[in-house]
Short mmCIF file of C-alpha atoms in Angstrom, two decimals:
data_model
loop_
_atom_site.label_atom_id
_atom_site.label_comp_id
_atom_site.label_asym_id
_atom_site.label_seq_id
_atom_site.Cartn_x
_atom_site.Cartn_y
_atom_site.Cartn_z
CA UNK A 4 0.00 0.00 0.00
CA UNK A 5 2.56 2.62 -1.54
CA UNK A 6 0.33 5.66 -0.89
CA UNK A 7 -1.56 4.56 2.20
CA UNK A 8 -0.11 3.63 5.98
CA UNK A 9 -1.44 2.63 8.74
CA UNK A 10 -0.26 2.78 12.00
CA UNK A 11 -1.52 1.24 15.11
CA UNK A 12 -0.32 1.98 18.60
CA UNK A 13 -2.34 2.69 22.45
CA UNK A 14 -5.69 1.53 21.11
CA UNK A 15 -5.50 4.48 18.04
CA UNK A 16 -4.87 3.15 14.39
CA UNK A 17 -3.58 6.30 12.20
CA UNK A 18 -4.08 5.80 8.72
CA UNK A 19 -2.48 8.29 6.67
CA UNK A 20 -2.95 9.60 2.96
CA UNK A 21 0.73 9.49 1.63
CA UNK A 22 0.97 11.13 -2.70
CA UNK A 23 1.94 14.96 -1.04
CA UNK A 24 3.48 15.20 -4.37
CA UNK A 25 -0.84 15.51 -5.46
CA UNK A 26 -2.01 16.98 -2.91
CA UNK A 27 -3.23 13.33 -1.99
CA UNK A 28 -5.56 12.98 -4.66
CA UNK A 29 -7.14 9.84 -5.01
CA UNK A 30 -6.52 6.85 -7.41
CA UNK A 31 -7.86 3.67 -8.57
CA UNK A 32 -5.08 1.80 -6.72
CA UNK A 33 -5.16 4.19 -3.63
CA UNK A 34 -8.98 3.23 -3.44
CA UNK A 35 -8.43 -0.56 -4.22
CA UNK A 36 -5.77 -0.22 -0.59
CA UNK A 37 -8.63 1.68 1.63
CA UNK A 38 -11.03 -0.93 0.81
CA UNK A 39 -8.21 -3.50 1.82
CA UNK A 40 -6.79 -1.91 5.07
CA UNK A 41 -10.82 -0.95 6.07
CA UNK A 42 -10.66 -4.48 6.76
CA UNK A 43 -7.32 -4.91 8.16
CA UNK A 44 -8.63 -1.92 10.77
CA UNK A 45 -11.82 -3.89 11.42
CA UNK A 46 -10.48 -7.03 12.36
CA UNK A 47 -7.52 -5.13 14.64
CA UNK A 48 -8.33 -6.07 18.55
CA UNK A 49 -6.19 -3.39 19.58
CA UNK A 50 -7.35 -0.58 17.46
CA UNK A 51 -10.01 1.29 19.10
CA UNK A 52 -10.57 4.59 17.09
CA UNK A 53 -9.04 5.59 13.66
CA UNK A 54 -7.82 8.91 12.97
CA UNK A 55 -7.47 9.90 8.87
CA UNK A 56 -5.28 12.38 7.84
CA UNK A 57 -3.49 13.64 4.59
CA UNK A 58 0.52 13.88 4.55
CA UNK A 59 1.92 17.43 3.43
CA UNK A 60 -0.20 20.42 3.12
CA UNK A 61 -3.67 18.94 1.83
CA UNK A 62 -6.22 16.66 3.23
CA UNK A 63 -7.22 15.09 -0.05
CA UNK A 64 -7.79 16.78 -3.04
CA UNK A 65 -10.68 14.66 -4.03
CA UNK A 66 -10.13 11.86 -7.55
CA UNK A 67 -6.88 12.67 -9.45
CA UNK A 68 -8.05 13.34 -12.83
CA UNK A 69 -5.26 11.88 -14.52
CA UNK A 70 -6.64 8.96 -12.85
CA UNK A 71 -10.04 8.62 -14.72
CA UNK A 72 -10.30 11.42 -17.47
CA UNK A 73 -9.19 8.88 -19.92
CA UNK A 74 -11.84 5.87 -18.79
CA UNK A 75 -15.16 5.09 -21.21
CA UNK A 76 -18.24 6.21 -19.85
CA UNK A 77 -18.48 1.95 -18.68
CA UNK A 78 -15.93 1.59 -17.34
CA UNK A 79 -15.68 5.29 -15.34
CA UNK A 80 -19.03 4.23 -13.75
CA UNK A 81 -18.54 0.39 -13.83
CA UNK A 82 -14.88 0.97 -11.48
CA UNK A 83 -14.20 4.37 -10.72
CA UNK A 84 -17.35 5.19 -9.10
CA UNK A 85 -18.51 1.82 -8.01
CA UNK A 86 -14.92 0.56 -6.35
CA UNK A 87 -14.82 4.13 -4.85
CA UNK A 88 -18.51 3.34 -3.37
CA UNK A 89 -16.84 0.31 -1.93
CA UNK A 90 -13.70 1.33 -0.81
CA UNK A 91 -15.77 4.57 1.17
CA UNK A 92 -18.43 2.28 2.38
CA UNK A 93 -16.19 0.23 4.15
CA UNK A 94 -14.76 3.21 5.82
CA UNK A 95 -18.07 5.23 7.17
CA UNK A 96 -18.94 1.60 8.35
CA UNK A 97 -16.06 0.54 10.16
CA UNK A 98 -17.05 -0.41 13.99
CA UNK A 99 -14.54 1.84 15.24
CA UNK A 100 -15.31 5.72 15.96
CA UNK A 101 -13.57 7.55 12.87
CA UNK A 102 -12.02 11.15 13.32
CA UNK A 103 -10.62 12.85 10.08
CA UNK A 104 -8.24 15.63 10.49
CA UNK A 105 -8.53 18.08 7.72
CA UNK A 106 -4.82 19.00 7.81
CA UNK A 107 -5.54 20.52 4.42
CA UNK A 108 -7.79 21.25 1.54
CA UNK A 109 -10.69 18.97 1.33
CA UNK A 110 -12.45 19.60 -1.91
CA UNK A 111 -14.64 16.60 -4.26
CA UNK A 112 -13.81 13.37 -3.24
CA UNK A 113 -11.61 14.47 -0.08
CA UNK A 114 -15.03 15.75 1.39
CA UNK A 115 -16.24 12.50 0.51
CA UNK A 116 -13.81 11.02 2.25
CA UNK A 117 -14.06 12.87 4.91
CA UNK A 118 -17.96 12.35 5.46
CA UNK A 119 -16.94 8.77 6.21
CA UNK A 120 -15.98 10.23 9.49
CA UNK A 121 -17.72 10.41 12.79
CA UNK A 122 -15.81 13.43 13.57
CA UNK A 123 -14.28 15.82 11.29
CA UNK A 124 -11.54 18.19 13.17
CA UNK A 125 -10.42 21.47 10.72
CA UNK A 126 -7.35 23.45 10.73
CA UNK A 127 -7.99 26.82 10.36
CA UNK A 128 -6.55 27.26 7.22
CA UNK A 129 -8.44 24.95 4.93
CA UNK A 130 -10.89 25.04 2.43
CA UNK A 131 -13.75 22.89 1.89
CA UNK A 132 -15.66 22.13 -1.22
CA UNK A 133 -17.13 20.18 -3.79
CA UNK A 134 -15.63 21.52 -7.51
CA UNK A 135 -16.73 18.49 -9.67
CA UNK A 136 -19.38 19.77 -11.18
CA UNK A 137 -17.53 22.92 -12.52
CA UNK A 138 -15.58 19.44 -14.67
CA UNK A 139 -19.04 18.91 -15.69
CA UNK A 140 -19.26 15.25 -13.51
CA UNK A 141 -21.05 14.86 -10.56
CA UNK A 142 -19.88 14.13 -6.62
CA UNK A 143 -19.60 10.57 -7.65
CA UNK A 144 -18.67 9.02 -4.20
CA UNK A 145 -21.72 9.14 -2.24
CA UNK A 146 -21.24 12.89 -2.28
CA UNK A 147 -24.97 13.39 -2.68
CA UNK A 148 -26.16 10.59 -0.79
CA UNK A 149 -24.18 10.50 2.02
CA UNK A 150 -22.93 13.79 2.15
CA UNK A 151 -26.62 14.73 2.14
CA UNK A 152 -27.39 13.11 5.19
CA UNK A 153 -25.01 14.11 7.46
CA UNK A 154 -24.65 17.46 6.20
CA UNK A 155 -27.95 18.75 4.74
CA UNK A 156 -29.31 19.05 1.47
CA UNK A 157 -28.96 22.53 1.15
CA UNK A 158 -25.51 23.21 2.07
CA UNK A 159 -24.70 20.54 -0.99
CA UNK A 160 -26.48 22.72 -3.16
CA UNK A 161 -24.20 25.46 -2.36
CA UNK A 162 -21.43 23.57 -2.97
CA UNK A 163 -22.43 21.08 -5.73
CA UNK A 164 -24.71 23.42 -7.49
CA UNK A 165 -23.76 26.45 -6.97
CA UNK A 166 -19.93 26.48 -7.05
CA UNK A 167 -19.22 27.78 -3.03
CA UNK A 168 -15.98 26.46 -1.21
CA UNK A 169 -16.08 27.35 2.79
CA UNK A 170 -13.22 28.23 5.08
CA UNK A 171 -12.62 26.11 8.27
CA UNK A 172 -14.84 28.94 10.09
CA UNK A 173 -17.78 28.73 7.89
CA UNK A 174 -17.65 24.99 8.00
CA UNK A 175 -17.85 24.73 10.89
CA UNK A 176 -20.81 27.30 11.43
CA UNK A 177 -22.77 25.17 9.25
CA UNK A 178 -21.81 21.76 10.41
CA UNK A 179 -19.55 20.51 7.92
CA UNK A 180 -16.72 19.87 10.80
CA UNK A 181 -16.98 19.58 14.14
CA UNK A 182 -14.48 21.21 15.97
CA UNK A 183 -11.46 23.84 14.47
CA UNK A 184 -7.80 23.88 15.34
CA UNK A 185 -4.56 26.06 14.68
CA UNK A 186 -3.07 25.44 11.42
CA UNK A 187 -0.85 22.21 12.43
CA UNK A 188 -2.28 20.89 15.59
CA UNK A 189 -5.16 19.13 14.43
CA UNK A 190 -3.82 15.48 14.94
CA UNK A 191 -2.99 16.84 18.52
CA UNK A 192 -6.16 17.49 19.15
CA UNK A 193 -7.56 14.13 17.59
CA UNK A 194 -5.07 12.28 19.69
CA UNK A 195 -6.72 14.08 22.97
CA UNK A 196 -10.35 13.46 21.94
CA UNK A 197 -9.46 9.61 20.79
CA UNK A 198 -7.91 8.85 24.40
CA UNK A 199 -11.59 10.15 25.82
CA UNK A 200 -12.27 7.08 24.36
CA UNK A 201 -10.32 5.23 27.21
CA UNK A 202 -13.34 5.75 29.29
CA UNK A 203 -16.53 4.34 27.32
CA UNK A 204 -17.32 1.15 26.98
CA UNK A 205 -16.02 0.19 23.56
CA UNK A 206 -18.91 -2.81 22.96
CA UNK A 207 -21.62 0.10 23.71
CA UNK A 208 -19.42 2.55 21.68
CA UNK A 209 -19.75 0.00 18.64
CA UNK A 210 -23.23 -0.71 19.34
CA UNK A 211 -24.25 3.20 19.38
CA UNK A 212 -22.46 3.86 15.96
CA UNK A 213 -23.85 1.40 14.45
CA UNK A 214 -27.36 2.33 15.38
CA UNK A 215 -26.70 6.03 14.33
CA UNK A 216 -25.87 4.15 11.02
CA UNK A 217 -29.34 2.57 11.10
CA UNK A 218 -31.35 5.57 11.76
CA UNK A 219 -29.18 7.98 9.01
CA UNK A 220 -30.21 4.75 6.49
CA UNK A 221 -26.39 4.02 6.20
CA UNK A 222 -26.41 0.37 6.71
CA UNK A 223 -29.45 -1.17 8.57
CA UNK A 224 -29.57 -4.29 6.76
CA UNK A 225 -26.19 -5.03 8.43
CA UNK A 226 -27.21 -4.03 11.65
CA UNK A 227 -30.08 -5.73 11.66
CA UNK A 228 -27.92 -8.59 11.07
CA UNK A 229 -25.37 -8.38 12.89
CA UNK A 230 -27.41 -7.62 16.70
CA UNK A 231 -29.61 -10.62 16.02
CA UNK A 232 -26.14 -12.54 15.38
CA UNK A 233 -24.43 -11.23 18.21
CA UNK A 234 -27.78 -12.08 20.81
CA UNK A 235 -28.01 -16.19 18.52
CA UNK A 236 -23.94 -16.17 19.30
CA UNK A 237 -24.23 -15.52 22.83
CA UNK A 238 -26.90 -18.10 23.36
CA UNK A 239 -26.13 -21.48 24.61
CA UNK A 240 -28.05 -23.36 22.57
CA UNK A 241 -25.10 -22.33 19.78
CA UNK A 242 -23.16 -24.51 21.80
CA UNK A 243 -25.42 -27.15 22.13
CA UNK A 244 -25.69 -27.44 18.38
CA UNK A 245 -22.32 -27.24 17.74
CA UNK A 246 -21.68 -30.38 19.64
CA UNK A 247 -24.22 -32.53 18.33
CA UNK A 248 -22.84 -31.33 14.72
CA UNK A 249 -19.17 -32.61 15.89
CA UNK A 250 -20.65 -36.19 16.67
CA UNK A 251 -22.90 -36.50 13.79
CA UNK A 252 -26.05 -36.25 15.46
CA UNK A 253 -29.28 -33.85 15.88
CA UNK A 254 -29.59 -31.34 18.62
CA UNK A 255 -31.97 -31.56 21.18
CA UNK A 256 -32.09 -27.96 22.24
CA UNK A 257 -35.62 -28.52 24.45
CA UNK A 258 -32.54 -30.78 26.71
CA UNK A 259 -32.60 -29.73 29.76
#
């Protein structure tokens, strides 16, 4: 993973944008990675909140267009926008609380990205947008659906219809981030809000998020699934049947 790393240490996996050279602009191959280490971060037992942040002086500066100006009309919406649907799903759903420092710009797909979050933090020098319709394409990441419901409909039509980029200040005024900090301390701060975590339960922590999920419509088939799973798992009758599968026989789970 050339142009992502991840770094896990005291409960808090850090996975960092790394193409400074482009202003971290995303790629087929850089999206292809996320969707990989998404599941390298979900299956971590000692990785209890993710922080996301861009190396150099941007964020993410949304899809390189190097990257997919040359694809067919197929195969732009067949990979591009579907893998990058993938790849960002796998991210807004991971059980861990998400915080994305926007150590930079975040414009198109970097706002995308950073909608994944739970919690975006903003230095005050960035800039915060959604250009891709001024390319004559369309915020293809979830950046109307998803964007849409945890920001508002309206301030996306600002953005994605009208052409406006915000400041940190204004972003925050309208709930596009969170919280602000001086230009260069924003993984300071994420570090101090992540280690808040030390003191909530992290199975209730899990549990919430995913229930926000639910009611926001981001995944409640898989939520659904996955509490009636846990309560059948915890059962003993799982057990039971287990062991009459082992020795080839049915399960008689009325046994007392």
């Amino acid at each position: 993973m050339s142009f992502l790393r991840l770094e896990i240490a005291e409960g808090i996996a850090h996975l960092t944008l790394v193409r400074p050279e482009r202003l971290n602009a995303l790629t087929q191959e850089m999206m292809d990675d996320l969707l990989t280490v998404c599941r390298q971060i979900e299956r971590a037992e000692d990785a209890h909140v993710v922080i996301l942040s861009g190396e150099g002086r941007a964020f993410c500066a949304g899809g390189d267009i190097d990257a997919w100006s040359d694809l067919s009309a197929q195969d732009f919406s067949r990979h591009w926008l579907r893998d990058g649907h993938q790849a960002l799903d796998a991210l807004a759903r991971l059980r861990q609380p998400v915080i994305a420092v926007l150590n930079g710009h975040a414009l198109g797909g970097g706002l995308e990205l950073a909608a994944c979050a739970d919690l975006r933090i903003a230095e005050e020098h960035i800039r915060i947008g959604q250009p891709e319709p001024g390319l004559g394409v369309i915020p293809g990441w979830s950046g109307t659906q998803r964007a849409a419901r945890r920001f508002g409909a309206q301030v996306l039509r600002r953005m994605a219809l009208f052409g406006e980029i915000f400041t940190a200040q204004q972003a925050l005024e309208i709930g596009l981030v969170d919280q602000l900090a001086p230009s260069g301390d924003g993984l300071t701060q994420a570090r101090a809000l992540a280690g808040t975590l030390r003191h909530r339960g992290p199975v209730a922590t899990e549990l919430a998020k995913m229930m926000i999920n639910a009611a926001e419509g981001e995944e409640r088939e898989r939520v659904i699934d996955a509490f009636a799973g846990r309560i059948a798992a915890s059962q003993p009758e799982l057990q039971r049947g287990l062991d009459a599968f082992k020795v080839r026989r049915k399960p008689d789970f009325w046994e007392r």
